[in-house]
Tab-separated table of C-alpha atoms in Angstrom:
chain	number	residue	atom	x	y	z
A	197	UNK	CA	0.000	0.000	0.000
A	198	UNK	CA	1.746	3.531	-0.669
A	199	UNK	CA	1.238	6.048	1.451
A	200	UNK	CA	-0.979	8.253	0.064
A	201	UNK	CA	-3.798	5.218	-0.048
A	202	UNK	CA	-2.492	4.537	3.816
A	203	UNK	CA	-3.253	8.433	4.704
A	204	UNK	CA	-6.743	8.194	2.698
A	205	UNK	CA	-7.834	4.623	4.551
A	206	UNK	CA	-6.747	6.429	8.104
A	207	UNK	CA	-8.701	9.640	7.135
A	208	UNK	CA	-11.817	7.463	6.415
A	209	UNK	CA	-11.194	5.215	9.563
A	210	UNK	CA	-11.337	8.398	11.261
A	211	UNK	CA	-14.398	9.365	9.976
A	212	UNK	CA	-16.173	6.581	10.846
A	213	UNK	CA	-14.838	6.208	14.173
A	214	UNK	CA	-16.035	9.717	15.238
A	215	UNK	CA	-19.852	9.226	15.147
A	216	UNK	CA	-19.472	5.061	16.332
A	217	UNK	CA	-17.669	6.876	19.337
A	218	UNK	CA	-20.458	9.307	19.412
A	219	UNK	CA	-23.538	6.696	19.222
A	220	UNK	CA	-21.852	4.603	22.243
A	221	UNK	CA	-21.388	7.973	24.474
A	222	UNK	CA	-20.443	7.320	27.405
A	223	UNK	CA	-19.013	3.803	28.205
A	224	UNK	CA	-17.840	5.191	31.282
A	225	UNK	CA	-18.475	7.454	34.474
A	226	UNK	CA	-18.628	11.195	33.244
A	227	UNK	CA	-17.372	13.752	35.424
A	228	UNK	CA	-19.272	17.079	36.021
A	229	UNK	CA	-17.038	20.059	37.222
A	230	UNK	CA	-19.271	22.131	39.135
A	231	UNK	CA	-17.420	25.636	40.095
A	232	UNK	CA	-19.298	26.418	43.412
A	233	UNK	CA	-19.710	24.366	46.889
A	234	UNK	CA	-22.933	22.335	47.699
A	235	UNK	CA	-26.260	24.151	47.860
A	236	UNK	CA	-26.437	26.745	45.427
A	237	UNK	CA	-28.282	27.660	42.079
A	238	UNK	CA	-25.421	25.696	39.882
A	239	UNK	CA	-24.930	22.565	42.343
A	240	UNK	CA	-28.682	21.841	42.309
A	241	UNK	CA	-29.387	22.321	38.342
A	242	UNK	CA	-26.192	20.023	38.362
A	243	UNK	CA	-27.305	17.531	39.901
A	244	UNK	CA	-31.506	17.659	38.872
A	245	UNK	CA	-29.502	17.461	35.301
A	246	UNK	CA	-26.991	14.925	36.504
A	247	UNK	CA	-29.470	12.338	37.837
A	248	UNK	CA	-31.361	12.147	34.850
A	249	UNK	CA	-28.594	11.464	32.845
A	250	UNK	CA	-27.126	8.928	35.204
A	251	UNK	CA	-30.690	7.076	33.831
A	252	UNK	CA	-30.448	8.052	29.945
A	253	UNK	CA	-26.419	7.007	29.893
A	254	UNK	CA	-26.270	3.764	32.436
A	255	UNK	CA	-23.118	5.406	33.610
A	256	UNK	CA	-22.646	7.621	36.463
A	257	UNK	CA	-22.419	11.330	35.983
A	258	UNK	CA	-20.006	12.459	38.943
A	259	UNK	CA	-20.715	15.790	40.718
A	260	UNK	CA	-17.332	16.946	41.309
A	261	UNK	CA	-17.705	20.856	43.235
A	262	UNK	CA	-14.296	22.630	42.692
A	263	UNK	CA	-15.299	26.349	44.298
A	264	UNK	CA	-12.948	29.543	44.341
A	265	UNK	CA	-11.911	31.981	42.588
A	266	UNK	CA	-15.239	32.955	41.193
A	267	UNK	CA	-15.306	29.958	39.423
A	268	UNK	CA	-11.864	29.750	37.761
A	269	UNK	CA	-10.115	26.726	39.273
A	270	UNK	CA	-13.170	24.834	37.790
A	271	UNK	CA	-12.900	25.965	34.595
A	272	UNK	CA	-9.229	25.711	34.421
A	273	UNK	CA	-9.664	21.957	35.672
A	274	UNK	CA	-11.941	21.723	32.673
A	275	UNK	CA	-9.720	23.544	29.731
A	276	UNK	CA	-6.585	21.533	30.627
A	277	UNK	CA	-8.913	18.547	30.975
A	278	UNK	CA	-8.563	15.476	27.815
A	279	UNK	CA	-11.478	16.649	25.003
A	280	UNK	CA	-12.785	13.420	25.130
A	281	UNK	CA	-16.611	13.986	26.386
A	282	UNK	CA	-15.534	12.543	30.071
A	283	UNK	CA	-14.858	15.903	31.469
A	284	UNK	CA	-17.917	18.463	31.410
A	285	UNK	CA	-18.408	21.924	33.310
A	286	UNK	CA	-21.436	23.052	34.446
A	287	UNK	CA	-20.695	26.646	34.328
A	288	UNK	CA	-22.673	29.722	35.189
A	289	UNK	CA	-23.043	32.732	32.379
A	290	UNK	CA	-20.699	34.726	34.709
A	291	UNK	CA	-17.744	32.498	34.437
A	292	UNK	CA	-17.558	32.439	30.822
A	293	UNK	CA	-19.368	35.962	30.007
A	294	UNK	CA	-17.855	38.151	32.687
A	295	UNK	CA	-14.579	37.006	34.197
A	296	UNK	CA	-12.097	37.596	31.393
A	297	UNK	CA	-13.145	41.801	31.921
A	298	UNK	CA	-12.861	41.375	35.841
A	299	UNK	CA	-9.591	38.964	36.330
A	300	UNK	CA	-6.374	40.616	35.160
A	301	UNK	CA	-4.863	36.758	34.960
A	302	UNK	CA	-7.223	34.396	33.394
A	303	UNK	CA	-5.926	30.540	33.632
A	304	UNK	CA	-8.263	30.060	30.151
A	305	UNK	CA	-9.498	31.640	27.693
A	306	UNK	CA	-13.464	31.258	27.625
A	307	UNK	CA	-13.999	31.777	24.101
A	308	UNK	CA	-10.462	29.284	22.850
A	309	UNK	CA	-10.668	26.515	25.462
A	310	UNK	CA	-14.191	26.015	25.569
A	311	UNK	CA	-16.575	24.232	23.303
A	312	UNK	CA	-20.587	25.284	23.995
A	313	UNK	CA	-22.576	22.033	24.624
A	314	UNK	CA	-26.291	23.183	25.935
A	315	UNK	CA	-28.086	25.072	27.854
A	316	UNK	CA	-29.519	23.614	31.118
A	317	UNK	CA	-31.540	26.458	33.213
A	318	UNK	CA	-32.549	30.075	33.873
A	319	UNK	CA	-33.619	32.252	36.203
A	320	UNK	CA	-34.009	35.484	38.109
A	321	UNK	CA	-31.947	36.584	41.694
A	322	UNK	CA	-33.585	38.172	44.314
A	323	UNK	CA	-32.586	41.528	46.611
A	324	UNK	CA	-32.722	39.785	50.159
A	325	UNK	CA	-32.358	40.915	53.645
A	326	UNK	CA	-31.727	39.614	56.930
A	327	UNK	CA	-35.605	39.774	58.482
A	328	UNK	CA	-34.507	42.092	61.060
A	329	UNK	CA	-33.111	44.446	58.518
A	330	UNK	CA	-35.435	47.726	59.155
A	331	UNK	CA	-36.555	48.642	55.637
A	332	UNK	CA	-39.163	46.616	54.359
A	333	UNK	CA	-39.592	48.190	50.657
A	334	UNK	CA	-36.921	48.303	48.090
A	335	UNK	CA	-37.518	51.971	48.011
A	336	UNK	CA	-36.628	52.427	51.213
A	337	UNK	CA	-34.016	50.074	51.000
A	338	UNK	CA	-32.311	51.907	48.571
A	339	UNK	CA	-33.042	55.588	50.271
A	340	UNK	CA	-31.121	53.909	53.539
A	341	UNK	CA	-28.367	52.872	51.451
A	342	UNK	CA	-28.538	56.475	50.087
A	343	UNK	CA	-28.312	58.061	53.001
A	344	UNK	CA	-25.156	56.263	54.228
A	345	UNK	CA	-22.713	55.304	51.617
A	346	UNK	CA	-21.145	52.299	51.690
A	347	UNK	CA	-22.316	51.450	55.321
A	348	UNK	CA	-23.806	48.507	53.968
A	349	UNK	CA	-22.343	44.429	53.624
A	350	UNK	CA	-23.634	42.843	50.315
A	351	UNK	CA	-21.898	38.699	50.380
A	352	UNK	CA	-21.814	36.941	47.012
A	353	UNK	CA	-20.549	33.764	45.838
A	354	UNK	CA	-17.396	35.203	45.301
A	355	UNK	CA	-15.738	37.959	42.803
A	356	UNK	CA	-17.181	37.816	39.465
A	357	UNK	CA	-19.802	35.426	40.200
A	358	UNK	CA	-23.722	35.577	39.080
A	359	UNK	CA	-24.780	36.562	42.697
A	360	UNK	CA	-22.396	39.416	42.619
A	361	UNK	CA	-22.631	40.735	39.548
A	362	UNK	CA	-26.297	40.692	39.774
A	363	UNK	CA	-25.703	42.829	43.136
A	364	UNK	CA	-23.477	45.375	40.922
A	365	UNK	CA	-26.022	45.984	38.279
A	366	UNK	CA	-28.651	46.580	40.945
A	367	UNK	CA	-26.511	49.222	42.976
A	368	UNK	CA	-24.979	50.229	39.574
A	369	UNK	CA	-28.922	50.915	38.546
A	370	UNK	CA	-30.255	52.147	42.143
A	371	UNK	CA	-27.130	54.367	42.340
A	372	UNK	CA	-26.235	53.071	45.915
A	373	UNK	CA	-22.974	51.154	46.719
A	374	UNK	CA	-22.115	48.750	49.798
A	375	UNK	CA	-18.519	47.099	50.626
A	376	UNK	CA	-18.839	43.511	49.215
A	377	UNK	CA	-17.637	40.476	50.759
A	378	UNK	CA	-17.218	37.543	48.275
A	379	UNK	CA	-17.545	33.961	49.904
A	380	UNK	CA	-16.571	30.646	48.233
A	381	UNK	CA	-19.913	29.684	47.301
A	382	UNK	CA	-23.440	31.089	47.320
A	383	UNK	CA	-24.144	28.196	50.174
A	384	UNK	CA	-21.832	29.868	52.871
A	385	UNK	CA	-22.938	33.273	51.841
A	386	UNK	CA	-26.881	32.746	52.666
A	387	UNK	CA	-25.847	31.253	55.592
A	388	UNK	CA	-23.925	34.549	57.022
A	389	UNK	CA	-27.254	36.410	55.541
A	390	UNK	CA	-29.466	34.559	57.875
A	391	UNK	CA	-27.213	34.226	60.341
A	392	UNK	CA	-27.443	38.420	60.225
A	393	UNK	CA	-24.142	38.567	59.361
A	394	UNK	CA	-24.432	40.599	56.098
A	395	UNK	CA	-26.719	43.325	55.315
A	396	UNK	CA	-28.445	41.859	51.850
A	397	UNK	CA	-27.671	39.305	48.847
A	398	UNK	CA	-28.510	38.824	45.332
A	399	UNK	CA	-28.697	34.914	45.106
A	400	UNK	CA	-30.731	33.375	42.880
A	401	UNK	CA	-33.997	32.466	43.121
A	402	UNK	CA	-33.181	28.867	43.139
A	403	UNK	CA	-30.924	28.927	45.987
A	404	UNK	CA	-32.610	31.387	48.520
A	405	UNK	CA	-36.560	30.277	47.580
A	406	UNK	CA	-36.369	27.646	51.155
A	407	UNK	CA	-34.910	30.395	52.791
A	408	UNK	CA	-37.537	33.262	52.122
A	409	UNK	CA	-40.732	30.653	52.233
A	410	UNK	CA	-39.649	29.770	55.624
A	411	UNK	CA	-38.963	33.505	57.062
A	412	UNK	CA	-35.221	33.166	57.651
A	413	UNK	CA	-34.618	35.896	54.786
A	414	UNK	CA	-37.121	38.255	53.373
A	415	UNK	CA	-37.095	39.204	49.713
A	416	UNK	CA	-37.413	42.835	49.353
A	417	UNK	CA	-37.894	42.857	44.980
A	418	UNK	CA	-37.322	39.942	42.552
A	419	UNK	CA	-34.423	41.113	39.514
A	420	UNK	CA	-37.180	39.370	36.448
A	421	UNK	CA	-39.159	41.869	34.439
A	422	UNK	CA	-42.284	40.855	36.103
A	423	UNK	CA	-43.554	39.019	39.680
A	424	UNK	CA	-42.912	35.124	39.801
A	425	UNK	CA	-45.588	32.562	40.276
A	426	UNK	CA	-43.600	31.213	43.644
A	427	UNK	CA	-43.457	34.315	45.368
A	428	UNK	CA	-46.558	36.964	44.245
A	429	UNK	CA	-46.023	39.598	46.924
A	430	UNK	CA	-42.918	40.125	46.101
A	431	UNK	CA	-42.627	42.985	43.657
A	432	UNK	CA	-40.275	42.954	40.316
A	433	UNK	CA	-37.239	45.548	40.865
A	434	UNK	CA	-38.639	46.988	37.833
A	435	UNK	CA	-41.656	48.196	39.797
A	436	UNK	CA	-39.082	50.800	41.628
A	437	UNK	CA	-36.409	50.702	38.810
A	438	UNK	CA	-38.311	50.945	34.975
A	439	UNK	CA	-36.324	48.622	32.756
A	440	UNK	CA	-34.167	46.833	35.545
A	441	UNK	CA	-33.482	43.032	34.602
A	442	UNK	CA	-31.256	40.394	35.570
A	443	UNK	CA	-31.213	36.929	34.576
A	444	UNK	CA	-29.020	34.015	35.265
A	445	UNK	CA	-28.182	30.959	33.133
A	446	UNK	CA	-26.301	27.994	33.608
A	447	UNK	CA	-25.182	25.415	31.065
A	448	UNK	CA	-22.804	22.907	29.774
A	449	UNK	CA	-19.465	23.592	28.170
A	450	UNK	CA	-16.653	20.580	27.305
A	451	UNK	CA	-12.648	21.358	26.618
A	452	UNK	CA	-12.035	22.766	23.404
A	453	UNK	CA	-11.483	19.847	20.950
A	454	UNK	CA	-13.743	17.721	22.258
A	455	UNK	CA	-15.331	15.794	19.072
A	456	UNK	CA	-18.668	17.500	17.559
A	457	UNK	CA	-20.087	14.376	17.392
A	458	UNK	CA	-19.788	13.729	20.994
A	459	UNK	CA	-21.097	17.680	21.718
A	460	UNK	CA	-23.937	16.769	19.647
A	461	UNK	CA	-24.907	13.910	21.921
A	462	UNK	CA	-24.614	15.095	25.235
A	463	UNK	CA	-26.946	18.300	23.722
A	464	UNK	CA	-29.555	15.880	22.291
A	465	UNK	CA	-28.984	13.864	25.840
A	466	UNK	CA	-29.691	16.660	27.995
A	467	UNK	CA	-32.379	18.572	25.647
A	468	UNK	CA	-34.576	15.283	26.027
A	469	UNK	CA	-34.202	16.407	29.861
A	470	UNK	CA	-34.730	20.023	29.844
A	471	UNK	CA	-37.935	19.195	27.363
A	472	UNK	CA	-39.724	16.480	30.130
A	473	UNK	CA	-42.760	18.107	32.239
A	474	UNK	CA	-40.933	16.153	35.325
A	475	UNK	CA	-37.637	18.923	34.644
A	476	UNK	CA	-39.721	21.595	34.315
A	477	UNK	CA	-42.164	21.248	37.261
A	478	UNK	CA	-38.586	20.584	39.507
A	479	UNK	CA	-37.179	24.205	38.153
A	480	UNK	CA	-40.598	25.642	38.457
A	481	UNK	CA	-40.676	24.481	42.071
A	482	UNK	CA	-36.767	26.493	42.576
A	483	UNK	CA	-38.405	29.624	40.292
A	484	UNK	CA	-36.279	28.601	37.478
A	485	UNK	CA	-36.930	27.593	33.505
A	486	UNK	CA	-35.341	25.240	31.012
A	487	UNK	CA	-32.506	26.954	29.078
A	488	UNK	CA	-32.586	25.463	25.850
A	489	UNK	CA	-29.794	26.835	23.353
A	490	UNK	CA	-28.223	24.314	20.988
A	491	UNK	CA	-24.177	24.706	20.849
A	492	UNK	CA	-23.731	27.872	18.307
A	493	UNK	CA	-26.533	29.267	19.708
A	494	UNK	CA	-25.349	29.103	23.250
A	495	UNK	CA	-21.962	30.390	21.989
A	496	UNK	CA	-23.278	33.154	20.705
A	497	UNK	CA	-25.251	34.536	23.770
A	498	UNK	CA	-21.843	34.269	25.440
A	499	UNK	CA	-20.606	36.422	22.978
A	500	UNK	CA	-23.466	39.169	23.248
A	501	UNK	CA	-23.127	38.949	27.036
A	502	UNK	CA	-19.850	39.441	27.484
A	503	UNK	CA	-20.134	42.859	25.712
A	504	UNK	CA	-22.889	43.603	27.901
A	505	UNK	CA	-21.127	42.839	31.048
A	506	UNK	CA	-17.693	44.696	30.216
A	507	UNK	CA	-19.346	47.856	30.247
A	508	UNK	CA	-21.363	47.526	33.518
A	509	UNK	CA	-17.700	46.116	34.585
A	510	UNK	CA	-15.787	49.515	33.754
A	511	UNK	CA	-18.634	51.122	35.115
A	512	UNK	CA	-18.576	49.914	38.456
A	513	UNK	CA	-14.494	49.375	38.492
A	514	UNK	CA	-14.533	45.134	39.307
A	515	UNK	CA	-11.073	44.339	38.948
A	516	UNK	CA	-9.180	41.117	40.639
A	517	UNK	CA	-5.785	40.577	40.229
């Protein structure tokens, strides 16, 4: 055989070997790097997401929470990871739309060493205080914070993540500031809120809902467009701030490389999830929605939020070096 009919039989073994590897996705445990501690909004979509899939695949999906630095050490565990499909990050939009304007030194690139897989889930955070906080409006929330700058504690999952930067476009919109005290995880952060440690939060929905329903925190405005179904009396922050939104999403990304063919499964995988009445009645229950977005979809809404984000980032000055 010479060796250009060896290189064409290789490129065509190739080819078929791709979508065989594809169809028998996984043969093995897959592990799911989750960038926060146990008990908030991207642990529990994790592992709604990675239970189902445990069923679908007959192979374990391993929940494997690497917190700190505002999601980072995940995601660099995931880019230096082998693109084989066995290594997945369930990231929040913050990680990959909003760190690479706040962190000086990046360990990845977001846009080079990732590969967007899916969508998972959505939803809205909420402006929460400690129930012995005096102001019971948002409008008088925000005329306290007014009236002494910076004399307010606002905890977060950490720099850069969803919970804080959710915080900064509030203040950023409501013209108020506080001194911020990032925590590794949005777990240990609600905590110190109830605890009456801090003065408010912006968690998500998701991750604070137990906490409000059962009077340990109480929810002063909700950051969707309009009033959710879980929590009526609450009011939208838009009622005191026209226009004011703010949305989180999670999702899947893989390490750059990582076959298409493979990408393509795991999406179709997890879209049969996101698309059952037994996912959406669990979000529903943690005020959340399905995120679908197929892979260039999802990469593109990265792409438009990132621009979106580096302004509000210059605007309020969030660097970390």
């Amino acid at each position: 055989m010479n060796k250009f009919k060896y290189l064409y039989c290789v490129v065509v073994a190739a080819l078929v070997a791709v979508p065989a590897l594809a169809q028998n996705y996984p043969t093995r445990p897959v592990r799911m790097i989750v960038p926060f501690p146990p008990g908030g909004a991207t642990d529990i979509v994790a592992r709604v997401i990675g239970l189902k899939l445990n069923e679908a695949w007959g192979q374990t999906a391993v929940i494997d929470n690497r917190g700190g630095a505002g999601g980072n050490i995940a995601g660099e565990i995931v880019a230096k990871s082998a693109p084989d499909g066995y290594t997945l990050f369930m990231t929040s939009g913050s990680i990959v739309a909003a760190n690479q304007h706040i962190y000086r030194k990046m360990p990845f690139d977001p846009e080079k060493d990732f590969v967007a897989v899916t969508g998972t889930a959505s939803g809205p955070q909420l402006i929460a205080v400690n129930p012995s906080y005096p102001a019971k409006t948002l409008k008088d929330f925000i005329a306290a914070a007014k009236a002494k700058p910076k004399a307010l504690t606002f905890g977060s999952a950490g720099h850069s993540t969803q919970t804080h930067l959710a915080g900064e476009n509030f203040m950023h919109a409501a013209g108020i500031d506080a001194v911020h005290i990032p925590y590794k995880g949005e777990g240990p952060a609600l905590t110190e809120l109830v605890a009456g440690q801090l003065n408010f939060m912006t968690p998500n929905m998701a991750a604070a809902l137990g906490f409000v329903q059962q009077g340990k925190l109480r929810a002063l405005a909700i950051t969707s467009k309009e009033r959710a179904k879980q929590l009526p009396d609450v009011p939208a922050v838009a009622e005191t701030l026209p226009g004011f939104e703010n949305i989180g999403w999670f999702g899947i990304m893989a390490p750059a490389g990582t076959p298409p063919a493979v990408v393509r499964k795991i999406h179709e995988d997890v879209t049969k999830i996101l698309q059952s009445q037994e996912y959406a009645q669990r979000l529903a229950q943690l005020g959340m929605v399905p995120y679908m977005k197929d892979p260039d979809t999802l990469a593109k809404s990265i792409k438009e939020e990132s621009a979106i984000w580096s302004k509000i980032v210059k605007a309020r000055n969030l660097t970390v070096n």
